[in-house]
Tab-separated table of C-alpha atoms in Angstrom:
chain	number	residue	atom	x	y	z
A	1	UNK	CA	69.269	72.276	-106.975
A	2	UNK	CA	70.830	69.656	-109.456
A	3	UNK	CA	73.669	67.876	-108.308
A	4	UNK	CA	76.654	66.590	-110.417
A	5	UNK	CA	76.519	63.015	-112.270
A	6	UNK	CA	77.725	60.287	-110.618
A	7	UNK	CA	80.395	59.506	-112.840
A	8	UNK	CA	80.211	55.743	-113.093
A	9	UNK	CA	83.871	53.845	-114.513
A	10	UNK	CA	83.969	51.200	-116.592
A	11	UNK	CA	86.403	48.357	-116.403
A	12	UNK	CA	87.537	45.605	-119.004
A	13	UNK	CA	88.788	41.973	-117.833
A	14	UNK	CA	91.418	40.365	-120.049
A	15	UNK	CA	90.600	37.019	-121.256
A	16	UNK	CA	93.557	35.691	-119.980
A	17	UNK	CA	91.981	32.243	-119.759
A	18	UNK	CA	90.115	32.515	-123.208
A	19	UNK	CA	93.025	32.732	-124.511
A	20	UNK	CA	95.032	30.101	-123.236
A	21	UNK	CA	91.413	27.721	-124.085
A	22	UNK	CA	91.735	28.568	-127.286
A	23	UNK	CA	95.274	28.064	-127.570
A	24	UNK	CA	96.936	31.380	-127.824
A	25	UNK	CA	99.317	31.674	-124.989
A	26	UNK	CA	100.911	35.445	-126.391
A	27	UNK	CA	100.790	37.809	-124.104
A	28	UNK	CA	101.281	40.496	-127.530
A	29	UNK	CA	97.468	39.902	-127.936
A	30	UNK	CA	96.400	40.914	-124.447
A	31	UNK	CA	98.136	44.095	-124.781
A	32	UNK	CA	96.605	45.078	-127.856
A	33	UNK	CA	93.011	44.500	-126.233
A	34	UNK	CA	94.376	46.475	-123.015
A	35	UNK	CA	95.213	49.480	-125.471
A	36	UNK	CA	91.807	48.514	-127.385
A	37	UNK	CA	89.811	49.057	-124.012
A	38	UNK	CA	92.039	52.338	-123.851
A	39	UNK	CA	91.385	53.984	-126.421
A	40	UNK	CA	87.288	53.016	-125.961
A	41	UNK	CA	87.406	55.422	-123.111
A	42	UNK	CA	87.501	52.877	-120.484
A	43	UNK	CA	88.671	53.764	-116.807
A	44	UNK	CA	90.614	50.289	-115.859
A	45	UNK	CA	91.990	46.824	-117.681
A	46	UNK	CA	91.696	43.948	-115.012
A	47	UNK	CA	92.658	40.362	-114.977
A	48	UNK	CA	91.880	37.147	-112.981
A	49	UNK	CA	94.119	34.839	-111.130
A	50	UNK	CA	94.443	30.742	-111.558
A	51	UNK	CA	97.322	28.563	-111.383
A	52	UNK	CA	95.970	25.366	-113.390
A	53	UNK	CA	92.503	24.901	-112.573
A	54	UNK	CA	91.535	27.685	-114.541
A	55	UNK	CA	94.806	27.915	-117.103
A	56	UNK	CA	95.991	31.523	-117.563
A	57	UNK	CA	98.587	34.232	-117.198
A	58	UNK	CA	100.334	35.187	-114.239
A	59	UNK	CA	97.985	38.756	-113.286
A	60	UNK	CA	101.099	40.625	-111.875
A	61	UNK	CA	103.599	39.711	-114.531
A	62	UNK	CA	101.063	40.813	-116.593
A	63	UNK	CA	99.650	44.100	-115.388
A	64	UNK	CA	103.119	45.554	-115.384
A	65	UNK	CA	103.118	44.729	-118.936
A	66	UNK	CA	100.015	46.486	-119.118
A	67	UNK	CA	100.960	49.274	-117.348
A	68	UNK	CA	103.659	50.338	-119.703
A	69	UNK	CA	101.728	49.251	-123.030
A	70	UNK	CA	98.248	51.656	-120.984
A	71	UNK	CA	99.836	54.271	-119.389
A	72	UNK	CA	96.475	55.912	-118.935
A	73	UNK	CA	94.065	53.346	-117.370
A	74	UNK	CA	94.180	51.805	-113.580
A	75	UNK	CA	95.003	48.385	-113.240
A	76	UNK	CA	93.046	45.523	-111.533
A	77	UNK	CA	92.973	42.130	-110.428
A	78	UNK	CA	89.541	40.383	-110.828
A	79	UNK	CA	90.564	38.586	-108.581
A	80	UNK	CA	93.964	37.836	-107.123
A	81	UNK	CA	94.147	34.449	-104.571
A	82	UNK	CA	96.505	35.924	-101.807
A	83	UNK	CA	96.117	32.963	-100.266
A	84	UNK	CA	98.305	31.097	-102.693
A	85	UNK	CA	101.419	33.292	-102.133
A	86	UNK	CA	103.987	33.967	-99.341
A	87	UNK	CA	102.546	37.509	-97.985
A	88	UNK	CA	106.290	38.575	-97.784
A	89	UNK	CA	107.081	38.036	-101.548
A	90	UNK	CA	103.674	39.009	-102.334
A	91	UNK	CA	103.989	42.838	-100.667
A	92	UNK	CA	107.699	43.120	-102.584
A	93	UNK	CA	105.827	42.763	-105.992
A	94	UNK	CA	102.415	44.565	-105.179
A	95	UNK	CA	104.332	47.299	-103.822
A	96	UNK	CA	107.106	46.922	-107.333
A	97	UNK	CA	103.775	46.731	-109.692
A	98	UNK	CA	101.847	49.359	-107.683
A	99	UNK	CA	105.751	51.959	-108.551
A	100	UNK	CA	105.467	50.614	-112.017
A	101	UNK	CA	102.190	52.281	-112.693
A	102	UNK	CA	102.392	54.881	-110.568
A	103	UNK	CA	99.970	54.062	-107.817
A	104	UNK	CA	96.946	52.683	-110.605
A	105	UNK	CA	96.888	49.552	-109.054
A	106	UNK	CA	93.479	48.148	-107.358
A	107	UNK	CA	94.274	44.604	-106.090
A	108	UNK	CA	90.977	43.079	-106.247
A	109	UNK	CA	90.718	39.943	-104.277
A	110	UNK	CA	89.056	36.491	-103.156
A	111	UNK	CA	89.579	33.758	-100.516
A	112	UNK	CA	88.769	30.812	-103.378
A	113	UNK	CA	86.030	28.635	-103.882
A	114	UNK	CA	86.010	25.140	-102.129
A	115	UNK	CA	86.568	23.143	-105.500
A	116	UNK	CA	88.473	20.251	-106.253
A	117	UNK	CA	90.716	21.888	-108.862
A	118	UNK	CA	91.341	24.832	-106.643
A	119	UNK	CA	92.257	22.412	-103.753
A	120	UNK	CA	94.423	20.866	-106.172
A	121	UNK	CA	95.776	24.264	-106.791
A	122	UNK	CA	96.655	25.005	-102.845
A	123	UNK	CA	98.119	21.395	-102.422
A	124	UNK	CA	100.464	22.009	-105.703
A	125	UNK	CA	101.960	25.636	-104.385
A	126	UNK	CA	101.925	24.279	-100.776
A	127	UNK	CA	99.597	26.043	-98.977
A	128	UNK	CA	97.231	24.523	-96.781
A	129	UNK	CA	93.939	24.911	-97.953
A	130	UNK	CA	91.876	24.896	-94.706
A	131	UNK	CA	91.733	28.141	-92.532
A	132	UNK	CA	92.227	29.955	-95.847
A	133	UNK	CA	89.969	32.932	-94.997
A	134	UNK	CA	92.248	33.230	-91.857
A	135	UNK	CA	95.714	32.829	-93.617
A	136	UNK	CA	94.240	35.435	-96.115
A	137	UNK	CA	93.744	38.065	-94.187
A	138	UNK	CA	96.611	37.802	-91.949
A	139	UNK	CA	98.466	37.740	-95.173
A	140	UNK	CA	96.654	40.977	-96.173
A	141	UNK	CA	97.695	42.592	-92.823
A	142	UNK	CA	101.321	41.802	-92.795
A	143	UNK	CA	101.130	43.120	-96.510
A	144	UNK	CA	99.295	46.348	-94.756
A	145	UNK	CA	102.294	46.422	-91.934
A	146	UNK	CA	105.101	46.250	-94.819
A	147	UNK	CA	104.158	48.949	-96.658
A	148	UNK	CA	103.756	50.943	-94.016
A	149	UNK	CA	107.522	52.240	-94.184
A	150	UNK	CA	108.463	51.022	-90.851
A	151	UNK	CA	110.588	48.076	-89.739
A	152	UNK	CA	107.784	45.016	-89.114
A	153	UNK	CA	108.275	42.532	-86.510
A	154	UNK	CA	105.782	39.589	-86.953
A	155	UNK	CA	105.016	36.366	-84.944
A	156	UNK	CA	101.992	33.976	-86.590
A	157	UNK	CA	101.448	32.114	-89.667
A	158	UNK	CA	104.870	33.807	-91.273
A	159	UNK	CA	107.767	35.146	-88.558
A	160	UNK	CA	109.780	38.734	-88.997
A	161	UNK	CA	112.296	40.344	-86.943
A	162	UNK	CA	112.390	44.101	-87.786
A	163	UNK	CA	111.656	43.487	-91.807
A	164	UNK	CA	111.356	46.581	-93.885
A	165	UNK	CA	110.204	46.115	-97.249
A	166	UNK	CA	111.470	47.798	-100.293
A	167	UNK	CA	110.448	49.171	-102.505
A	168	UNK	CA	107.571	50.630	-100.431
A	169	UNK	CA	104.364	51.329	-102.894
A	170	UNK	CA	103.772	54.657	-104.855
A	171	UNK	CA	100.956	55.399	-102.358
A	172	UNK	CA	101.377	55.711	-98.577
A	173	UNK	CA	100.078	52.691	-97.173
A	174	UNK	CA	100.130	50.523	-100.497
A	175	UNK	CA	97.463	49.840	-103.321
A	176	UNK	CA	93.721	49.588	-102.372
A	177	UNK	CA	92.266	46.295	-101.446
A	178	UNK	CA	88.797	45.259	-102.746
A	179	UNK	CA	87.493	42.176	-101.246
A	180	UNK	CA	85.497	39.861	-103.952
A	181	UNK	CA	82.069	38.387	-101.348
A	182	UNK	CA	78.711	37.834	-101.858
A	183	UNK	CA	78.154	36.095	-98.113
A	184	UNK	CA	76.920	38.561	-95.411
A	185	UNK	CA	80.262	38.560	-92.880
A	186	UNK	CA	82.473	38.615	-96.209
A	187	UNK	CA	80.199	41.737	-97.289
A	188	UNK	CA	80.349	42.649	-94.095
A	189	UNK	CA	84.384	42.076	-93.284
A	190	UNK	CA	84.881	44.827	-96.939
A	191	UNK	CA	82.469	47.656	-94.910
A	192	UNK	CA	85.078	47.358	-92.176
A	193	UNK	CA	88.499	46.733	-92.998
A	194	UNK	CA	88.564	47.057	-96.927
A	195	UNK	CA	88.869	49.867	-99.362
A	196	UNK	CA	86.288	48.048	-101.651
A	197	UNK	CA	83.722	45.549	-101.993
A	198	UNK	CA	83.645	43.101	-105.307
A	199	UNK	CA	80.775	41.344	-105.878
A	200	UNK	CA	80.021	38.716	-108.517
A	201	UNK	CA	76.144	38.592	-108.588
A	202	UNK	CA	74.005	37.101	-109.143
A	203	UNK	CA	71.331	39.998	-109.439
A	204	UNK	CA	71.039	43.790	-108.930
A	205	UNK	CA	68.303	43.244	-106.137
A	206	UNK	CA	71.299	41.117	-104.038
A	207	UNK	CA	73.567	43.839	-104.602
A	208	UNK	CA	71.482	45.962	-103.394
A	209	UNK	CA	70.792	44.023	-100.328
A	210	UNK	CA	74.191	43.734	-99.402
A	211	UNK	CA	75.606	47.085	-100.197
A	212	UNK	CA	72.904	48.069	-97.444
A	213	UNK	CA	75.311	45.684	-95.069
A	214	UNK	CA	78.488	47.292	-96.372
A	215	UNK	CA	76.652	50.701	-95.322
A	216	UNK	CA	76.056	50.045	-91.984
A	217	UNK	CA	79.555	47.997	-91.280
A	218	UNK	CA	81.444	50.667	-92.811
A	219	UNK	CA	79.283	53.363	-90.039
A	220	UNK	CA	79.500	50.756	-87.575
A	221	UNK	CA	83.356	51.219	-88.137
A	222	UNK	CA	83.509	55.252	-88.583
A	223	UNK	CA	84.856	54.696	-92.122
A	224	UNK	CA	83.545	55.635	-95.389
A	225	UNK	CA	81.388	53.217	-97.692
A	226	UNK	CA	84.171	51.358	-99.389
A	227	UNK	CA	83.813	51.505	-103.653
A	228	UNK	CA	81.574	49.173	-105.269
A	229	UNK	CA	82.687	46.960	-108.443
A	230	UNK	CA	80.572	44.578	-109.543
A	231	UNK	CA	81.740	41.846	-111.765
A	232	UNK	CA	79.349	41.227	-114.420
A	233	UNK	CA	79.279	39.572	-118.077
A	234	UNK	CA	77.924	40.035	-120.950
A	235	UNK	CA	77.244	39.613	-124.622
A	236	UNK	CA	76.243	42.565	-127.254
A	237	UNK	CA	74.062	41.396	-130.254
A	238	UNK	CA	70.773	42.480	-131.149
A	239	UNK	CA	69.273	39.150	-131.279
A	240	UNK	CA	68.755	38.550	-127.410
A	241	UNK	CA	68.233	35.197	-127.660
A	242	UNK	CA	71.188	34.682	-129.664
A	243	UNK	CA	73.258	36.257	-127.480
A	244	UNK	CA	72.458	34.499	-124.198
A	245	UNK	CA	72.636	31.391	-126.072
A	246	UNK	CA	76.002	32.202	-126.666
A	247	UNK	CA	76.670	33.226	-122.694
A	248	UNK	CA	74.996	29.866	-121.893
A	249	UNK	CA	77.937	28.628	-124.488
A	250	UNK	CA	80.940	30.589	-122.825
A	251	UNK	CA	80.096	29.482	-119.160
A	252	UNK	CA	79.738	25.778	-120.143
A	253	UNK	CA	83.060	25.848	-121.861
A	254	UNK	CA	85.011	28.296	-119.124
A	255	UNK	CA	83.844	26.457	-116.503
A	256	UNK	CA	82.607	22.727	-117.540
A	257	UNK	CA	79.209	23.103	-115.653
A	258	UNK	CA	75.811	23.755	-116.977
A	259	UNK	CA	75.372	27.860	-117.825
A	260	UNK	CA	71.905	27.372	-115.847
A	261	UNK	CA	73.922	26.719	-112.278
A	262	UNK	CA	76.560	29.434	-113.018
A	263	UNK	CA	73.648	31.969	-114.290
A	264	UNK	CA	72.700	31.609	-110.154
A	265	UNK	CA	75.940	32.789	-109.099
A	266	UNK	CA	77.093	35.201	-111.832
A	267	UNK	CA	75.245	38.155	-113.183
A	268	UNK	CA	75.369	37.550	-116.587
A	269	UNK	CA	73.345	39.404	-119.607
A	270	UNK	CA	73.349	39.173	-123.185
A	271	UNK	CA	71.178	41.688	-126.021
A	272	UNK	CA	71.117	44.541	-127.566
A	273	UNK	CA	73.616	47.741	-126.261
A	274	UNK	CA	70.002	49.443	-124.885
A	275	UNK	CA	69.153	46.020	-123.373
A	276	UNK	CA	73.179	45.238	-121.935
A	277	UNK	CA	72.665	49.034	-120.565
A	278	UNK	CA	69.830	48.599	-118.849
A	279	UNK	CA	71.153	45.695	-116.978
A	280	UNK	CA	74.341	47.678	-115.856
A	281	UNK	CA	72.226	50.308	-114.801
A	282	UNK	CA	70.333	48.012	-112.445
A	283	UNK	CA	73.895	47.039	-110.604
A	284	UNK	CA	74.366	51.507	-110.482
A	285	UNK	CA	71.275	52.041	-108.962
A	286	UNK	CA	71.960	49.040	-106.471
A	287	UNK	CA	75.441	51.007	-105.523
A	288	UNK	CA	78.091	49.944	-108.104
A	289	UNK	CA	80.910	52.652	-108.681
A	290	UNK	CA	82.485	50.750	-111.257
A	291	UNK	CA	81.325	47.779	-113.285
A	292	UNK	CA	84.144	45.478	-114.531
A	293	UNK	CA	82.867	43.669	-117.795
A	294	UNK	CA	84.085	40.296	-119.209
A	295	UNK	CA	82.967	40.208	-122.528
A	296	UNK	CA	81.705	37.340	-124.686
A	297	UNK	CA	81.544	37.946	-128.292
A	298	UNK	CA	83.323	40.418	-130.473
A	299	UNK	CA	84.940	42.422	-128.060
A	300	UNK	CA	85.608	45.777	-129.791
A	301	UNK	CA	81.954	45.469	-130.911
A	302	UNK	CA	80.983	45.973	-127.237
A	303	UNK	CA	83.465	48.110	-126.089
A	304	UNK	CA	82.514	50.698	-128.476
A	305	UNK	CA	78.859	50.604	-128.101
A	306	UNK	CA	79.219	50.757	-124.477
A	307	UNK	CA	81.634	53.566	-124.691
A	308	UNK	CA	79.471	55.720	-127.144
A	309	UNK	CA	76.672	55.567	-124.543
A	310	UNK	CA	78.535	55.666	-121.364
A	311	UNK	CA	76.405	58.838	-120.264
A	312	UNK	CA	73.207	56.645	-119.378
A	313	UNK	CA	74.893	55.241	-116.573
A	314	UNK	CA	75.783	58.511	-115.353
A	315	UNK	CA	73.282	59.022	-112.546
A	316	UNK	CA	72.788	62.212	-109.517
């Protein structure tokens, strides 16, 4: 007996800090590409999170732009630093954005890398950066316990006497949280206590590997296997090699290291749309539910390739 397609949902990631690289600090031109991924046919419109190591636009402020300019799409973020923000103030605007969009909103998120710009970062807004993980997701749980409705009392990193939070979010029990980990306990952490797991890479066969450990921690824990979005880039052309050249190109400038040490941390592909489909399949067939795509090159170019052949990643 055939079973139904897997339908598999395609996401599009801002380029909030292309952008501001390049100069252009608008946010009118962001919208337009949110509506452009729109009206491709694609499911969600994310964006990513930096203060000033990685220059960019505020991913809240923004996605309630979004959600008003894309009334049709969800809306991510690829991925937000909780760590960074009071938990408090943070749960008031998740909960305001998640209202705004009427319950669209996937917080995607990630405990930060151990950099010196994003150290700078954590010294500039205050926050300690050691223990992160730890202030993270007691940060995540006090968000949890404020939108549950009921009056919070809270003794730890932050204190509350009897706090309730309004507004409370358009879904019972707030927005999904999808934890961004490629380390076994991090993979493992999402299987238990998170509504999704976010990896970054580098390859299909480590997906793979690790969605086996979200499997069994998600059993281990009597839940359901959380959703699977895998964060990948890439770069439409049908000259291959000019296309990777030109991901080589992006990560050098986006990041200011050489595109060979990101390319073993990031799944990254560039070639033709049968050749850029092939490598998204590999991250389906390793478990992916939905692939969220930053783009390098002409962006409407790929968007409506990918679109118009959407179906081959549809698997049973």
């Amino acid at each position: 007996m055939n079973r139904n397609p897997r339908r598999i949902k395609l996401g599009y990631l801002l380029p909030t800090r292309e952008n501001v690289m390049r100069g252009d600090h608008s946010a009118a031109s962001l919208l337009e590409a949110a509506r452009m991924a729109r009206d491709c046919g694609f499911d969600s419109v994310w964006a990513g999170d930096s203060l000033f190591s990685r220059a960019r636009h505020d991913p809240i402020t923004l996605l309630a732009a979004v959600a008003a300019a894309t009334p049709e799409v969800y809306l991510g973020t690829a991925v937000l630093l909780p760590a960074l923000r009071n938990p408090v103030v943070l749960a008031q605007q998740l909960a305001t954005l998640d209202q705004i969009c009427d319950g669209r909103l996937i917080v995607g998120i990630g405990q930060a890398a151990d950099t010196p710009p994003v150290r700078a970062e954590f010294a500039a807004a205050g926050v300690p950066f050691e223990k992160r993980i730890g202030r993270m997701l007691e940060g995540l749980n006090l968000c949890r316990a404020l939108w549950s409705g009921e009056p919070v009392t809270w003794q730890g990193r932050w204190t509350l006497d009897q706090v309730t939070l309004g507004p409370q979010p358009f879904r019972r029990g707030g927005p999904p949280l999808w934890l961004a980990s490629n380390v076994a306990a991090g993979v493992q952490r999402a299987g238990r206590r998170f509504d999704g797991w976010f990896p970054i890479g580098p390859t299909a066969a480590a997906v793979a590997a690790n969605h086996r450990l979200l499997t069994t921690a998600a059993a281990d824990a009597g839940r359901g296997v959380p959703t699977t979005a895998a964060y990948l880039t890439i770069c439409i052309d049908d000259d291959a090699a000019a296309a990777e050249a030109r991901i080589d190109e992006y990560l050098n400038g986006y990041y200011g290291l050489p595109a060979k040490v990101l390319r073993g941390v990031q799944a990254c592909r560039g070639g033709s749309v049968e050749q850029v489909l092939g490598f998204l399949q590999e991250f389906v067939t390793a478990g992916a539910d939905h692939l969220v795509l930053r783009v390098v090159g002409d962006h409407r170019h790929a968007l409506n390739r990918l679109a118009a052949r959407r179906a081959a990643l549809e698997s049973p």
